[in-house]
Rosetta silent file (secondary structure, phi, psi, omega in degrees, C-alpha in Angstrom):
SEQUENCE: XXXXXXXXXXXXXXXXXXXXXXXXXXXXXXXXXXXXXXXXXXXXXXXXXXXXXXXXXXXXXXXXXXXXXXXXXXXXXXXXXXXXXXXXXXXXXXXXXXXXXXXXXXXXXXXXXXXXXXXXXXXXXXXXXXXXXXXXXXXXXXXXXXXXXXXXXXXXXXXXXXXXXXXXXXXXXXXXXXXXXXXXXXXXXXXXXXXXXXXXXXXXXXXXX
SCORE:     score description
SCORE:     0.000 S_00000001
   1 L     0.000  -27.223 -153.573  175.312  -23.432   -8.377 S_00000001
   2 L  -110.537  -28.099  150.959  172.644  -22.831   -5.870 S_00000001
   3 L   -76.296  -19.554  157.810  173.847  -19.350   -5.400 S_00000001
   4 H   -67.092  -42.377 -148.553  173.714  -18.147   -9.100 S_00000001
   5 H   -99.949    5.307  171.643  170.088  -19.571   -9.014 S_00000001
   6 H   -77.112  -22.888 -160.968  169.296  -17.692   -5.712 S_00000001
   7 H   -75.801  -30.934  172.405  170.752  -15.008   -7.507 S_00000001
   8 H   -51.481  -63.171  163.652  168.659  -15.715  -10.917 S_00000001
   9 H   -53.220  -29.286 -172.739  165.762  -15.806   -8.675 S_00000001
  10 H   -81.400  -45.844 -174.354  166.444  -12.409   -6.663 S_00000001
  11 H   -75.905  -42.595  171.471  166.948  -10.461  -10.177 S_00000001
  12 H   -32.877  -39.882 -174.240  163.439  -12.058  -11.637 S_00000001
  13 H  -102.734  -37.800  159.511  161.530  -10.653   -8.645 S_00000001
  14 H   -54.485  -37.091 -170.224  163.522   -7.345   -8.977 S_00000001
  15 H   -86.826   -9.504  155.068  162.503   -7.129  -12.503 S_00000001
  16 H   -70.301  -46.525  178.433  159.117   -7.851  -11.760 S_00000001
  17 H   -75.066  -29.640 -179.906  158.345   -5.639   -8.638 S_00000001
  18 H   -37.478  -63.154 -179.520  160.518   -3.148  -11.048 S_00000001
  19 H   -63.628  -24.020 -177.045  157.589   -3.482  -14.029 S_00000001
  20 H   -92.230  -38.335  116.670  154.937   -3.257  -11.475 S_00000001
  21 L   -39.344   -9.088  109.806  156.016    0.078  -10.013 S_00000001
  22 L   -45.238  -71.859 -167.035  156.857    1.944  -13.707 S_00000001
  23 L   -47.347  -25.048 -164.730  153.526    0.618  -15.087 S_00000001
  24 L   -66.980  -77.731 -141.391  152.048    2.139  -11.460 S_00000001
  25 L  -118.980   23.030  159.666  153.690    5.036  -11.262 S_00000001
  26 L   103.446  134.533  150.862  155.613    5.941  -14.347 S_00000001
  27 L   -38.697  -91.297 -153.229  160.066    6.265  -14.991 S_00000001
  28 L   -26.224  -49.796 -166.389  160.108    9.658  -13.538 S_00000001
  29 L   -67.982  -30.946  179.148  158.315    9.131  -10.675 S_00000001
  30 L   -64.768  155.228 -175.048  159.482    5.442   -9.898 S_00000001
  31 L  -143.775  139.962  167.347  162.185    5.247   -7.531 S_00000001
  32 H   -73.361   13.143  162.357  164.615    2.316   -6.688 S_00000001
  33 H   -83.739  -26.925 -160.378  163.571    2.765   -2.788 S_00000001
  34 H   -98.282  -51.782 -173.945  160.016    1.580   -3.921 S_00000001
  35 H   -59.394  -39.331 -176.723  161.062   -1.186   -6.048 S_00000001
  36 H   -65.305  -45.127 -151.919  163.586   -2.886   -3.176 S_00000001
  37 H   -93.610   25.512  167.854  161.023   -2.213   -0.798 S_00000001
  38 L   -95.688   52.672 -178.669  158.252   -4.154   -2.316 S_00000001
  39 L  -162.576   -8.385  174.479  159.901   -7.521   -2.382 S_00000001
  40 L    84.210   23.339  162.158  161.361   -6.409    0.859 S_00000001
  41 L  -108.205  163.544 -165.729  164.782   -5.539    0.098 S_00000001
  42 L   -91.603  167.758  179.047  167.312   -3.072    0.956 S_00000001
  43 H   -67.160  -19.826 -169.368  168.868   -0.211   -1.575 S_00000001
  44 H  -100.798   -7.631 -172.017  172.014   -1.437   -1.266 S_00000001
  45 H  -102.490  -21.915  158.346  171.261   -5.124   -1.709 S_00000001
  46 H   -74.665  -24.256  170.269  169.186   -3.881   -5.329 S_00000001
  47 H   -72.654  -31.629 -179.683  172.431   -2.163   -6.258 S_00000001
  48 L   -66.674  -11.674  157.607  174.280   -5.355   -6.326 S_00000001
  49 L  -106.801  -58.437 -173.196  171.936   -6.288   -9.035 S_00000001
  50 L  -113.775  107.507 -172.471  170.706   -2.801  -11.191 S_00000001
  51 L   -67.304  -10.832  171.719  173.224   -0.238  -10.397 S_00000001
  52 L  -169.764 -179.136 -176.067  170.294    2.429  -11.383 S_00000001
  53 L   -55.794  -85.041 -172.338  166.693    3.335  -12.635 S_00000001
  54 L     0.192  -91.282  171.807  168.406    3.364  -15.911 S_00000001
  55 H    -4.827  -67.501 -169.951  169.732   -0.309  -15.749 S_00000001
  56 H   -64.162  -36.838 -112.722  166.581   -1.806  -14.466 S_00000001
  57 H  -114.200  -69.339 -164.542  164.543    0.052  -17.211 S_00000001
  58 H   -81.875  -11.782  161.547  166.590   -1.281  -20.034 S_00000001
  59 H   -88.033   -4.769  151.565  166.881   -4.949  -18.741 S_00000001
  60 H   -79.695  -15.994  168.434  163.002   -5.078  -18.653 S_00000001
  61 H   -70.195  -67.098  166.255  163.331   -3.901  -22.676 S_00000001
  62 H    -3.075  -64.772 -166.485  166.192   -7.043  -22.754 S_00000001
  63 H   -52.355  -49.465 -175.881  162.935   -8.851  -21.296 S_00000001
  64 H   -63.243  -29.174 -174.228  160.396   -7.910  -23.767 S_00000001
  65 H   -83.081  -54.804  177.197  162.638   -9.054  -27.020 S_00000001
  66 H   -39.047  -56.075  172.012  163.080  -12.423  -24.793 S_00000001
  67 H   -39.146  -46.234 -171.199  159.604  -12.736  -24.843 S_00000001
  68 H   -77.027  -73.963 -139.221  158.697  -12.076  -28.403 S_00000001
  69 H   -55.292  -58.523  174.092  161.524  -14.211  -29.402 S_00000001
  70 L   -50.907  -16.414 -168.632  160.229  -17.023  -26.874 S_00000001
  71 H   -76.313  -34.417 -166.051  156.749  -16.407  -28.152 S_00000001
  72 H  -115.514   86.799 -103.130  157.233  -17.180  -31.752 S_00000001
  73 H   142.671  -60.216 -165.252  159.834  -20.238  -31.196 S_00000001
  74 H   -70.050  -29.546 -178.911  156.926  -21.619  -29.370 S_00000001
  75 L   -81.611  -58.887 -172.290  154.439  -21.350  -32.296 S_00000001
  76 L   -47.155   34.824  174.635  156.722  -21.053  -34.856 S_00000001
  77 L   -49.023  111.296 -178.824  157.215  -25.212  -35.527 S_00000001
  78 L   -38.629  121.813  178.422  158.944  -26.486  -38.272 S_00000001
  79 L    95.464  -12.563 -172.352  155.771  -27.950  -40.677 S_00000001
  80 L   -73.875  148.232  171.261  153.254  -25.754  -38.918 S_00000001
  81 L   -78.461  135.920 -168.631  150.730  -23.703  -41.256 S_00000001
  82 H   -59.139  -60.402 -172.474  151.873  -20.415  -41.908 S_00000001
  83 H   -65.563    4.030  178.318  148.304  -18.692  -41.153 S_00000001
  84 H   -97.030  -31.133  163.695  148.022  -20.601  -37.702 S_00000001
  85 H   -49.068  -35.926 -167.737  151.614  -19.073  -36.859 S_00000001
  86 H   -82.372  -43.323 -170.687  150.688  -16.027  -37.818 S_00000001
  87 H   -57.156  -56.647 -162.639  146.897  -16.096  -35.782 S_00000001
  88 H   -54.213  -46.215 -158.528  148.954  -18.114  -32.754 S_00000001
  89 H   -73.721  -40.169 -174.708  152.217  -15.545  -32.272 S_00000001
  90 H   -72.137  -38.760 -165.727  149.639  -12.299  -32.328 S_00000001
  91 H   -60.314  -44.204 -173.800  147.162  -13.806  -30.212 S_00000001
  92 H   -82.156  -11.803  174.955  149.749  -14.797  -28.051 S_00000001
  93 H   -97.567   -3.060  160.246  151.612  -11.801  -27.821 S_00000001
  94 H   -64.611  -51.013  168.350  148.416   -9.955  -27.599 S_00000001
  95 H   -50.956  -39.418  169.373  147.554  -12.320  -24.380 S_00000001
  96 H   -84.069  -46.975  177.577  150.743  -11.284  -22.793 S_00000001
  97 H   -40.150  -37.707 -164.686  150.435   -7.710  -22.852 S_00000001
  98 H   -83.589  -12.687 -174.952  147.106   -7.987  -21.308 S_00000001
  99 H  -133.872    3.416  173.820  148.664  -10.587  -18.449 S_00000001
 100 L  -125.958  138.637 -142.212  152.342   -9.852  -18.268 S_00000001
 101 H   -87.046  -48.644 -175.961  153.256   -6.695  -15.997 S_00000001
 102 H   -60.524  -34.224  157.918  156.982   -6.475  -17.633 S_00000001
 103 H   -57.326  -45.731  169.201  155.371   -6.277  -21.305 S_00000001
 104 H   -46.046  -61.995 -165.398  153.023   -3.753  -19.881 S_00000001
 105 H   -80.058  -23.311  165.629  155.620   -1.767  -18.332 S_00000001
 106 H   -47.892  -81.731 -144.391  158.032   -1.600  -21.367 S_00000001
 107 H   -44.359  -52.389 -148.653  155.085    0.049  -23.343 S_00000001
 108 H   -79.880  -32.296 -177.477  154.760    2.689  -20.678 S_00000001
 109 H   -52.099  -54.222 -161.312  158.644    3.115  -20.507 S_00000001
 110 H   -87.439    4.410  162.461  158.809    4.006  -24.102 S_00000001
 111 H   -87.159  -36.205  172.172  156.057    6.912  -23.751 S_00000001
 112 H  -123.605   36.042  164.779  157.675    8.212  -20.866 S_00000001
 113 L  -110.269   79.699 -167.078  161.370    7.929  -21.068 S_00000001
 114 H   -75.248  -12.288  157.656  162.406    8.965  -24.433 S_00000001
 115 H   -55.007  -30.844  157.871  165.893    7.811  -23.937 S_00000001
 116 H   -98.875    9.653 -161.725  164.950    4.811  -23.828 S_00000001
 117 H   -63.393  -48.628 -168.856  162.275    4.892  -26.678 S_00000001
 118 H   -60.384  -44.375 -171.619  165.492    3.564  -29.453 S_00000001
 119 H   -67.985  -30.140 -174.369  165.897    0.819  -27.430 S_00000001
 120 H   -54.594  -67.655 -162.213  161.955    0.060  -27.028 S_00000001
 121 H   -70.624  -28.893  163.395  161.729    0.704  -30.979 S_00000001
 122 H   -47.017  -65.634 -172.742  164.609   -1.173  -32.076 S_00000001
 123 H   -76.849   -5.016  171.294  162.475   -4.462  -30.381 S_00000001
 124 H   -85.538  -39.326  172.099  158.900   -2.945  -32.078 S_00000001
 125 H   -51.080  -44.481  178.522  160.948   -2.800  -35.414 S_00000001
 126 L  -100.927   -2.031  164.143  161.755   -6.417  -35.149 S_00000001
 127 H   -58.811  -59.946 -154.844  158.139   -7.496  -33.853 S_00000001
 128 H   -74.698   15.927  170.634  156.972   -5.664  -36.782 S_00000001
 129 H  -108.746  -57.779  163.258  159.180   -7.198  -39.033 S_00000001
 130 H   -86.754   17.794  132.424  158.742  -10.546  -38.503 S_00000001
 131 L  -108.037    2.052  176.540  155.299  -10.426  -38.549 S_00000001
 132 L   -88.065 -120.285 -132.626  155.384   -8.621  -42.221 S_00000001
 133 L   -19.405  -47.834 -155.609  157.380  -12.381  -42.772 S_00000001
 134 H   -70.416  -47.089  168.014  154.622  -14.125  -41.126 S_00000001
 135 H   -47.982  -36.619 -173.618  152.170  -12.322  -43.343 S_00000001
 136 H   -94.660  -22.565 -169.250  153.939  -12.948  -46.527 S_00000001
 137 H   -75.346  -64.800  172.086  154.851  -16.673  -45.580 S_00000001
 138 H   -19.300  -54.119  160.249  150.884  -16.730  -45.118 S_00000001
 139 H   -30.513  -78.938 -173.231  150.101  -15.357  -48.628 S_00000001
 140 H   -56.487  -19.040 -158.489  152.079  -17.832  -49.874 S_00000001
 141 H  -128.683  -25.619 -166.161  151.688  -21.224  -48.055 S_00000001
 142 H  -140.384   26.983  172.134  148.023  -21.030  -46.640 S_00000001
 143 L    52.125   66.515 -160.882  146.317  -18.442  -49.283 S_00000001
 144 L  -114.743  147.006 -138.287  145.589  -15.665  -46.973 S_00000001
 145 L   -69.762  140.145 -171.606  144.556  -12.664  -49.392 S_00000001
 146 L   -77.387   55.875  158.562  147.468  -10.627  -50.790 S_00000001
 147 L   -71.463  118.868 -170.983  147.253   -7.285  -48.693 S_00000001
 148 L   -41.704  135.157 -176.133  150.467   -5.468  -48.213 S_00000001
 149 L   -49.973  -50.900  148.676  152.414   -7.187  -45.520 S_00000001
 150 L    10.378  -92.456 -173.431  153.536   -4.199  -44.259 S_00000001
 151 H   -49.169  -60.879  168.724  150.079   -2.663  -43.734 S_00000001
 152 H   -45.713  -20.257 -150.200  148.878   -5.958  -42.165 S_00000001
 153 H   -95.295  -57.057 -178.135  152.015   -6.154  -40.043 S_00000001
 154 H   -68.002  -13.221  165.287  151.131   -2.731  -38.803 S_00000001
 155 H   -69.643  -70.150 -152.366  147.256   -2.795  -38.394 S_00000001
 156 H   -58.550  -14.421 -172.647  147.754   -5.875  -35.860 S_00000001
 157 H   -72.250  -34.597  157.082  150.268   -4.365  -34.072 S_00000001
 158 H   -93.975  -15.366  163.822  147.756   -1.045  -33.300 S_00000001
 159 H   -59.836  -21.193 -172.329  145.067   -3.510  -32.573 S_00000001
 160 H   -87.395  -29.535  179.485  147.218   -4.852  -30.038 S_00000001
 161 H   -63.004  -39.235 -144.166  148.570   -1.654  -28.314 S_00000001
 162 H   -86.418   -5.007  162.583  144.749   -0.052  -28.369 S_00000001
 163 L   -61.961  -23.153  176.575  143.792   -3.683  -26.380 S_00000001
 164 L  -114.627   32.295  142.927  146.021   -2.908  -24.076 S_00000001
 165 L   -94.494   14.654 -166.601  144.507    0.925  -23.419 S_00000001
 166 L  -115.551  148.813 -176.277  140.778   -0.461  -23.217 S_00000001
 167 L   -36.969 -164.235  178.939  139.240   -0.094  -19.960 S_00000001
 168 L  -117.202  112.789  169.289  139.394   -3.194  -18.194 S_00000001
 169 L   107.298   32.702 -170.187  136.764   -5.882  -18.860 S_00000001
 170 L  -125.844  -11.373 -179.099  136.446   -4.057  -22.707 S_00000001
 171 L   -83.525  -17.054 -168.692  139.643   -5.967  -23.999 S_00000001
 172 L  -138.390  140.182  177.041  138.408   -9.510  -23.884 S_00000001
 173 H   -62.883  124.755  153.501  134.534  -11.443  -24.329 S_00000001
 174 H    54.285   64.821  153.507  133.828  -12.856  -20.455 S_00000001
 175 H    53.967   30.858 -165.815  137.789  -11.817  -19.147 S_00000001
 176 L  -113.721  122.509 -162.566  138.850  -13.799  -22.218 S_00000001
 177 L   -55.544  107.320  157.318  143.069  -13.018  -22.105 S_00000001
 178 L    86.660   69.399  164.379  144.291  -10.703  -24.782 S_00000001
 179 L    24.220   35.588  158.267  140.679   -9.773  -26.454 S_00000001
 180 H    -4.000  -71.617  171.660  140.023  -13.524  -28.473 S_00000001
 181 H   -48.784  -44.141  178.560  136.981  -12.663  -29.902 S_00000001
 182 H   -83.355  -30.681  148.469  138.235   -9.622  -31.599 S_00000001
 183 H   -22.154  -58.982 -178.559  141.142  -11.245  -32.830 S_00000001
 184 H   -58.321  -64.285  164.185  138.926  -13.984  -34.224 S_00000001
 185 H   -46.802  -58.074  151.468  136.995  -11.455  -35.682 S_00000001
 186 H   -42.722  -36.565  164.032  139.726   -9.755  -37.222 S_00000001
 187 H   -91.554    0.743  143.857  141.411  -12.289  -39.093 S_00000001
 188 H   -40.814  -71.759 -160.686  138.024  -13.114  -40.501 S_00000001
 189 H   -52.828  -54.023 -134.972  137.385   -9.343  -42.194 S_00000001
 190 L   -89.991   -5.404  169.808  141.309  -10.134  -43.214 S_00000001
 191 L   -87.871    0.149  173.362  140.691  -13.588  -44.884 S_00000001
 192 L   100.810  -43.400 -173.467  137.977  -12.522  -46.952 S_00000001
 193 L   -53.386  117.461 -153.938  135.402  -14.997  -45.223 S_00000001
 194 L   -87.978  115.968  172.063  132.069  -13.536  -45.503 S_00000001
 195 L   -70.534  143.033 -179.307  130.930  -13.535  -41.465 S_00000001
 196 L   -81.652  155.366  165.533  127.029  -14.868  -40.985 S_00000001
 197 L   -68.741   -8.530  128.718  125.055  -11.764  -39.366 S_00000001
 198 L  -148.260  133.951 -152.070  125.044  -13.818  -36.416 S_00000001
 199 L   -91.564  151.384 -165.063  127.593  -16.030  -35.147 S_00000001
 200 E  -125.735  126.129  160.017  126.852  -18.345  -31.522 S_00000001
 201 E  -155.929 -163.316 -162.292  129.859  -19.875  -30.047 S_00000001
 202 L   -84.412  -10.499  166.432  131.186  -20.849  -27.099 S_00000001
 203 L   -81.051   -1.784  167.041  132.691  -17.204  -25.703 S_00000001
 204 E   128.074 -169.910 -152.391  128.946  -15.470  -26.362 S_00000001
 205 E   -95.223   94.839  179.409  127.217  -14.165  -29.064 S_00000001
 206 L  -102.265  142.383  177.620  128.496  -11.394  -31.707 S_00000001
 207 L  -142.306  177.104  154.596  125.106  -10.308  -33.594 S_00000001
 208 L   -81.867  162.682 -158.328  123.486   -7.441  -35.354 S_00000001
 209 L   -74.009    0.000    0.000  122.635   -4.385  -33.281 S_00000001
C-alpha cells in the first residue's frame, strides 16, 4: 500500500511539473528531460510512469474532466438552488483556471497540439453541456430570464477563457481569484436586475466613469 501511494504521489508531481513546463514553454517545445528534471528525476525513472510527451499530455486532459466533474459534485447538492449552482460551478471553474497550472496547461495544449484538440474538445463539449442544463434547470427552478441556454452556456464559457488571457492583475478586483467582480457583474446584466450607477462593496467600488 505505501508503495502505490508513493507511486500516486510521484505521478501527481509529474503531472504537475508536466503542466508547468507546456503552459511555459508550449507541446512542441516541451521536452520530457525538462519535466523529470524539475522535480529532480531521471528520464528513465519518468518513463516508468508516461511512456511519452504524448501520454503525459493526454493524462493532464484525463485531469481537466476530473476537475470539472469534481467541481460541480461539489456545488451541485441535492436541494441546492439551481441559480447558486449555476453562479458557484462557473465561478469556481473560472477560479481554477486562474490558480490551477494543469487547467491552464490543457488550454494551451489544445491551441498547440491539434492532435490532441478532440480530446481537449470532447471535455469543452461536456463543460458546455452541462452548463446549458444548469442554465435551463435555472430558468425553471429559480426564475432566471429565459435566454437560450445554449447562448448563455457559451457566453460564460468565452468570459472564462478571455479571463484567463488578461494580463495579470486585470482578471480579478484586488488579486480577487478567477475575476469575482466581473462574474458578479455578469450574472446581474443576465438576471435582468437593474444595477444602481454606483455600487460600494466590500472588493472596491464599480461606478460611472
Amino acid at each position: 500500500m505505501a508503495v502505490q501511494e508513493r507511486a500516486r504521489r510521484t505521478r501527481e508531481k509529474v503531472l504537475t511539473a508536466a503542466a508547468e513546463v507546456f503552459a511555459a514553454q508550449g507541446y512542441d517545445r516541451a521536452t520530457l528531460t525538462a519535466v523529470a528534471e524539475r522535480i529532480g528525476m531521471t528520464k528513465g525513472a519518468l518513463y516508468g510512469h508516461f511512456p511519452s510527451k504524448r501520454s503525459l499530455a493526454g493524462a493532464l486532459i484525463d485531469d481537466s474532466r476530473q476537475a470539472w466533474t469534481s467541481l460541480r459534485t461539489e456545488h451541485d447538492a441535492p436541494g441546492a438552488d439551481a441559480g447558486g449552482v449555476l453562479e458557484g460551478v462557473v465561478m469556481g471553474f473560472a477560479g481554477r483556471l486562474q490558480t490551477d497550472v494543469r487547467l491552464r496547461a490543457t488550454v494551451r495544449l489544445a491551441a498547440d497540439c491539434p492532435s490532441l484538440a478532440r480530446a481537449l474538445c470532447d471535455v469543452l463539449v461536456e463543460v458546455r453541456g452541462a452548463l446549458t442544463e444548469l442554465v435551463r434547470r435555472a430558468q425553471r427552478d429559480s426564475g432566471f430570464p429565459a435566454y437560450p441556454p445554449r447562448l448563455v452556456a457559451h457566453l460564460l464559457m468565452i468570459v472564462m477563457y478571455g479571463l484567463l488571457q488578461a494580463p495579470a492583475g486585470c482578471a480579478g478586483d484586488h488579486g480577487t481569484p478567477g475575476g469575482e467582480p466581473l462574474w458578479r457583474l455578469l450574472f446581474t446584466a443576465l438576471s435582468g436586475v437593474e444595477v444602481p450607477s454606483a455600487v460600494h462593496g466590500e472588493g472596491g467600488v464599480v461606478s460611472d466613469p
